Amino acid sequence: MPDIDSPRVTPARPSTHRPSAVRRAAPALLGFAAVRTLGLAVLALWSAARDTSARTLLTARWDAIWYARIAESGYGHEVRTPDGGVHSDLAFFPLLPWLERLGAAVSPLSHGEVGFVVSVAASFAAAWGIYAVAERLYGDRVGLYAVLLWAVLPVGVVQSMAYSESLFTALAAWSLHAVSTGRWIVAGALASLAGLTRPVGVAVVAAVWAGALVAFPRGRDATERAAWAHRLTGLALAPLGSLGYVLWVGRHTGTGPLGYLDVQHGWGNGFDGGYAFARFVAGKLASAPTAAAGLALVVGVLLVLWLYAACLRQRQPIALVVYTGAVVGLALCASGYFGSKPRLLLPAFPLLLPPALALARRGRRAATTVVALSAVVSALYGAFWLNGSGPP
């Protein structure tokens, strides 16, 4: 089996006739389109067989309803649960609803349908960003397989839902790429937009800061002073989205700077270092009917941690290591919505670089077989998942 931890596949030597960025990414984007088309086709057939609507599942269920309601009416909606919890729409960050409102204003689509269009478009932008990051580090073949592995994740159907994961991953990937190319103002601006998309936007902020701090120039000439200015601007821009929304929520609710934490608490969310999740898994393992599910959760968590360790052994750049660690930590250590944790890990695409490197070292036929079988499994699981009883 190929060594998943080997640090590098040497990129192709630069050439005066090197294809454009679009042409280099085209095979990865075409493969991504094929996988997502298969997933949507299977979902449509599965839903038709169950007399449900794939369109509704993608645009008007679960979180998609909350985003569409914010886009249509603004913030202010709450749902009180039987156990005394208060589900406020302030838990949802505003960038996707803003785009839904804009799209609905200039098209005949509903807010949820615009959310679907935004998500699909953003998923391609995310795939391109993942390719760009991986190609820069390890070459075009690793970039190709990183995109395909992201597409065939079991929860990959979320990439085509009116959810914010695709939009966030696109902004995060391109921000990380900007860090790797020293475009600090672009990196900071994209991090700020990511911070307006999901709470985990703080992971992108941390990545930009980490990347900038280790790259600060030490000289005093004019060129290095300009580099200082660019990095400082990027550092200043990066947290504005997250910080601005959290402070606005605190002022809007009258609860102060940490009021957003109260909003999350109303949803049963918090950060307890993984204690609640561990108890949830232990409960599954302790019951015979759910022991298999509990074992699968344990295997899944160990796999994620092993992949992160492989990223460290691969010596990924500090920005990617910090970003991935923050996404994984926030996903696994949150105290609520345990069934959503696979979806919360969807933006942690650097975890896929070690297996992408392994696939790149295999024969083309073997790698294609792995990807094709995974695409079928992903399509079937996505259709089964969305037609199930609970939200993803």
GROMACS .gro file of N, CA, C and O in nm, residues 37 43 81 87 165 176 198 209 266 293 295 317 337 345 368 377 390:
model
   68
   37THR      N    1  -2.341   1.496  -1.011
   37THR     CA    2  -2.455   1.464  -1.097
   37THR      C    3  -2.509   1.326  -1.064
   37THR      O    4  -2.632   1.305  -1.057
   43LEU      N    5  -3.049   1.056  -0.589
   43LEU     CA    6  -3.143   1.117  -0.494
   43LEU      C    7  -3.280   1.137  -0.558
   43LEU      O    8  -3.383   1.109  -0.495
   81THR      N    9  -3.893   2.504   2.221
   81THR     CA   10  -3.904   2.359   2.221
   81THR      C   11  -3.968   2.311   2.351
   81THR      O   12  -3.967   2.382   2.452
   87HIS      N   13  -3.485   2.813   2.006
   87HIS     CA   14  -3.411   2.808   1.880
   87HIS      C   15  -3.429   2.941   1.807
   87HIS      O   16  -3.536   2.969   1.752
  165GLU      N   17  -2.227   2.505   0.388
  165GLU     CA   18  -2.098   2.436   0.388
  165GLU      C   19  -2.017   2.461   0.261
  165GLU      O   20  -1.896   2.484   0.267
  176LEU      N   21  -0.692   3.012   0.211
  176LEU     CA   22  -0.570   2.936   0.238
  176LEU      C   23  -0.476   2.939   0.118
  176LEU      O   24  -0.353   2.946   0.135
  198ARG      N   25  -2.025   3.100   0.864
  198ARG     CA   26  -2.046   2.997   0.966
  198ARG      C   27  -1.965   3.031   1.090
  198ARG      O   28  -1.861   3.100   1.079
  209TRP      N   29  -0.387   3.423   1.040
  209TRP     CA   30  -0.296   3.480   1.139
  209TRP      C   31  -0.170   3.394   1.154
  209TRP      O   32  -0.059   3.447   1.157
  266GLY      N   33  -2.920   2.808   2.356
  266GLY     CA   34  -3.062   2.781   2.336
  266GLY      C   35  -3.087   2.667   2.240
  266GLY      O   36  -3.190   2.598   2.249
  293ALA      N   37  -2.370   0.115   1.562
  293ALA     CA   38  -2.359   0.258   1.531
  293ALA      C   39  -2.254   0.324   1.619
  293ALA      O   40  -2.176   0.408   1.572
  295LEU      N   41  -1.990   0.179   1.750
  295LEU     CA   42  -1.859   0.136   1.702
  295LEU      C   43  -1.820   0.213   1.576
  295LEU      O   44  -1.703   0.252   1.559
  317PRO      N   45   0.168   2.301   0.544
  317PRO     CA   46   0.196   2.437   0.592
  317PRO      C   47   0.117   2.470   0.717
  317PRO      O   48   0.007   2.419   0.739
  337TYR      N   49  -2.603   1.824   1.867
  337TYR     CA   50  -2.626   1.782   1.728
  337TYR      C   51  -2.521   1.683   1.680
  337TYR      O   52  -2.448   1.705   1.584
  345LEU      N   53  -1.762   1.840   0.956
  345LEU     CA   54  -1.624   1.811   0.916
  345LEU      C   55  -1.602   1.830   0.765
  345LEU      O   56  -1.489   1.821   0.718
  368THR      N   57  -0.891   0.495  -1.012
  368THR     CA   58  -1.022   0.520  -1.072
  368THR      C   59  -1.127   0.426  -1.014
  368THR      O   60  -1.241   0.467  -0.988
  377VAL      N   61  -2.125   0.457  -0.363
  377VAL     CA   62  -2.163   0.446  -0.222
  377VAL      C   63  -2.210   0.582  -0.169
  377VAL      O   64  -2.311   0.591  -0.097
  390GLY      N   65  -3.418   1.231   1.004
  390GLY     CA   66  -3.359   1.344   1.073
  390GLY      C   67  -3.280   1.436   0.983
  390GLY      O   68  -3.249   1.400   0.869
   0.00000   0.00000   0.00000
